[in-house]
Coordinates of C-alpha atoms in Angstrom, one line a residue:
X90 CA -20.6 29.1 -4.3
X91 CA -18.2 27.3 -6.6
X92 CA -14.5 27.4 -6.0
X93 CA -11.9 27.1 -8.7
X94 CA -8.3 26.2 -7.9
X95 CA -6.4 27.6 -10.9
X96 CA -3.1 26.2 -12.3
X97 CA -2.3 23.6 -9.6
X98 CA -0.2 20.5 -10.1
X99 CA -3.0 17.9 -10.0
X100 CA -1.9 14.5 -8.6
X101 CA -4.9 12.1 -8.8
X102 CA -3.6 9.2 -6.7
X103 CA -3.5 6.7 -9.6
X104 CA 0.3 6.8 -9.8
X105 CA 0.4 8.8 -13.0
X106 CA 2.5 11.9 -13.4
X107 CA 0.9 15.2 -12.1
X108 CA -0.4 17.7 -14.6
X109 CA -1.1 21.4 -14.4
X110 CA -4.9 21.9 -14.4
X111 CA -7.8 23.7 -12.7
X112 CA -10.1 22.0 -10.3
X113 CA -13.7 23.2 -9.6
X114 CA -15.4 22.3 -6.3
X115 CA -19.1 22.8 -5.7
X116 CA -20.6 22.1 -2.3
X117 CA -17.7 20.0 -1.2
X118 CA -17.5 17.9 -4.4
X119 CA -15.1 18.0 -7.3
X120 CA -17.2 18.8 -10.4
X121 CA -14.6 19.5 -13.1
X122 CA -10.9 19.1 -13.8
X123 CA -9.1 20.7 -16.7
X124 CA -8.9 24.3 -18.1
X125 CA -11.9 25.9 -16.5
X126 CA -13.3 29.4 -17.4
X127 CA -14.1 31.5 -14.4
X128 CA -17.8 32.5 -14.2
X129 CA -19.8 34.9 -12.1
X130 CA -19.9 34.3 -8.3
X131 CA -17.1 31.8 -8.4
X132 CA -14.2 32.0 -5.8
X133 CA -10.8 31.6 -7.4
X134 CA -7.7 30.4 -5.6
X135 CA -4.4 30.6 -7.4
X136 CA -2.8 27.2 -6.9
X137 CA 0.3 27.9 -9.0
X138 CA 3.2 26.1 -7.6
X139 CA 1.0 24.1 -5.3
X140 CA -0.1 20.4 -5.4
X141 CA -3.8 19.5 -5.6
X142 CA -4.5 15.9 -4.6
X143 CA -7.0 13.7 -2.8
X144 CA -6.8 13.8 1.0
X145 CA -4.5 11.4 2.7
X146 CA -5.7 8.6 5.0
X147 CA -4.0 8.1 8.4
X148 CA -4.4 4.4 9.1
X149 CA -3.0 4.5 12.6
X150 CA -3.8 7.4 14.8
X151 CA -4.8 8.3 18.3
X152 CA -6.6 11.6 17.7
X153 CA -9.7 10.6 19.6
X154 CA -9.3 13.2 22.4
X155 CA -7.9 15.8 20.0
X156 CA -11.1 15.5 17.9
X157 CA -13.2 16.3 21.0
X158 CA -11.1 19.2 22.2
X159 CA -10.3 20.7 18.8
X160 CA -12.8 19.4 16.2
X161 CA -11.1 21.3 13.3
X162 CA -7.9 19.2 13.8
X163 CA -6.1 21.9 11.8
X164 CA -2.7 20.3 12.3
X165 CA -4.0 17.2 10.4
X166 CA -5.7 19.3 7.7
X167 CA -2.4 21.2 7.1
X168 CA -0.7 17.8 6.4
X169 CA -3.5 16.8 3.9
X170 CA -5.0 14.2 6.2
X171 CA -8.8 14.1 5.6
X172 CA -9.6 10.6 7.0
X173 CA -8.4 8.8 10.1
X174 CA -8.9 5.3 11.5
X175 CA -9.3 5.4 15.3
X176 CA -9.1 2.4 17.7
X177 CA -7.9 -0.2 15.2
X178 CA -5.4 -1.6 17.6
X179 CA -7.8 -1.8 20.6
X180 CA -6.5 1.4 22.2
X181 CA -9.1 4.2 21.9
X182 CA -10.7 6.8 23.9
X183 CA -14.1 5.0 24.1
X184 CA -15.1 4.4 26.8
X185 CA -14.0 8.0 27.7
X186 CA -13.0 8.5 31.3
X187 CA -15.2 11.2 32.8
X188 CA -12.2 13.2 34.1
X189 CA -11.3 13.9 30.4
X190 CA -14.5 15.7 29.8
X191 CA -14.4 19.5 30.5
X192 CA -17.0 20.7 33.0
X193 CA -20.3 21.5 31.3
X194 CA -19.4 19.8 28.0
X195 CA -22.0 17.3 26.8
X196 CA -20.7 14.6 24.4
X197 CA -23.1 12.8 22.2
X198 CA -23.2 9.9 21.8
X199 CA -22.2 9.0 25.5
X200 CA -18.6 7.9 25.3
X201 CA -18.5 7.3 29.1
X202 CA -20.1 3.9 29.0
X203 CA -17.7 1.4 30.7
X204 CA -18.0 -2.4 31.0
X205 CA -19.3 -1.9 34.6
X206 CA -22.1 0.3 33.4
X207 CA -23.2 -2.1 30.6
X208 CA -26.4 -4.1 31.2
X209 CA -28.4 -6.5 29.2
X210 CA -27.2 -8.3 26.1
X211 CA -24.7 -5.6 25.1
X212 CA -21.4 -7.2 23.9
X213 CA -18.1 -5.4 24.3
X214 CA -16.0 -5.4 21.1
X215 CA -13.3 -3.3 19.6
X216 CA -14.7 -1.0 17.0
X217 CA -12.7 0.8 14.3
X218 CA -14.0 4.3 13.9
X219 CA -13.5 6.4 10.8
X220 CA -13.1 10.1 11.4
X221 CA -13.5 12.4 8.4
X222 CA -12.2 16.0 8.6
X223 CA -14.3 18.7 7.1
X224 CA -12.1 21.2 5.4
X225 CA -13.7 24.7 5.2
X226 CA -13.2 27.0 2.3
X227 CA -11.4 29.4 4.7
X228 CA -9.0 26.7 5.8
X229 CA -8.3 25.8 2.2
X230 CA -7.5 29.4 1.1
X231 CA -5.0 29.7 4.0
X232 CA -3.0 26.6 3.1

């Protein structure tokens, strides 16, 4: 289903002034910006008085554990953050101490690997992880 955000203040991230326009999203991708006619089977969200903009990138976060416990990360979504960089300063939740994993929860890939469990030619290095937040249509309509 296509979703049309009507009459929002579109700020495109280029530094130019915002403009009042409609934005059509289809299967998670922006497919049109401008004055859009509503068709059959299209969800319409009135964005009057709201800002429509690209998601923000949080370049220094420690949401590793939060992402495991609450994958929706709704607090981040409500702030407009759609991408996070994890572990860029060498402090991250991998390897994950087993005491942080709730009983019965299986995490894939195995984040519990520690230097003492590594064998063979595996080298330990700091890895920057990128975490993208998937924003559902239901979350969008509530914001």
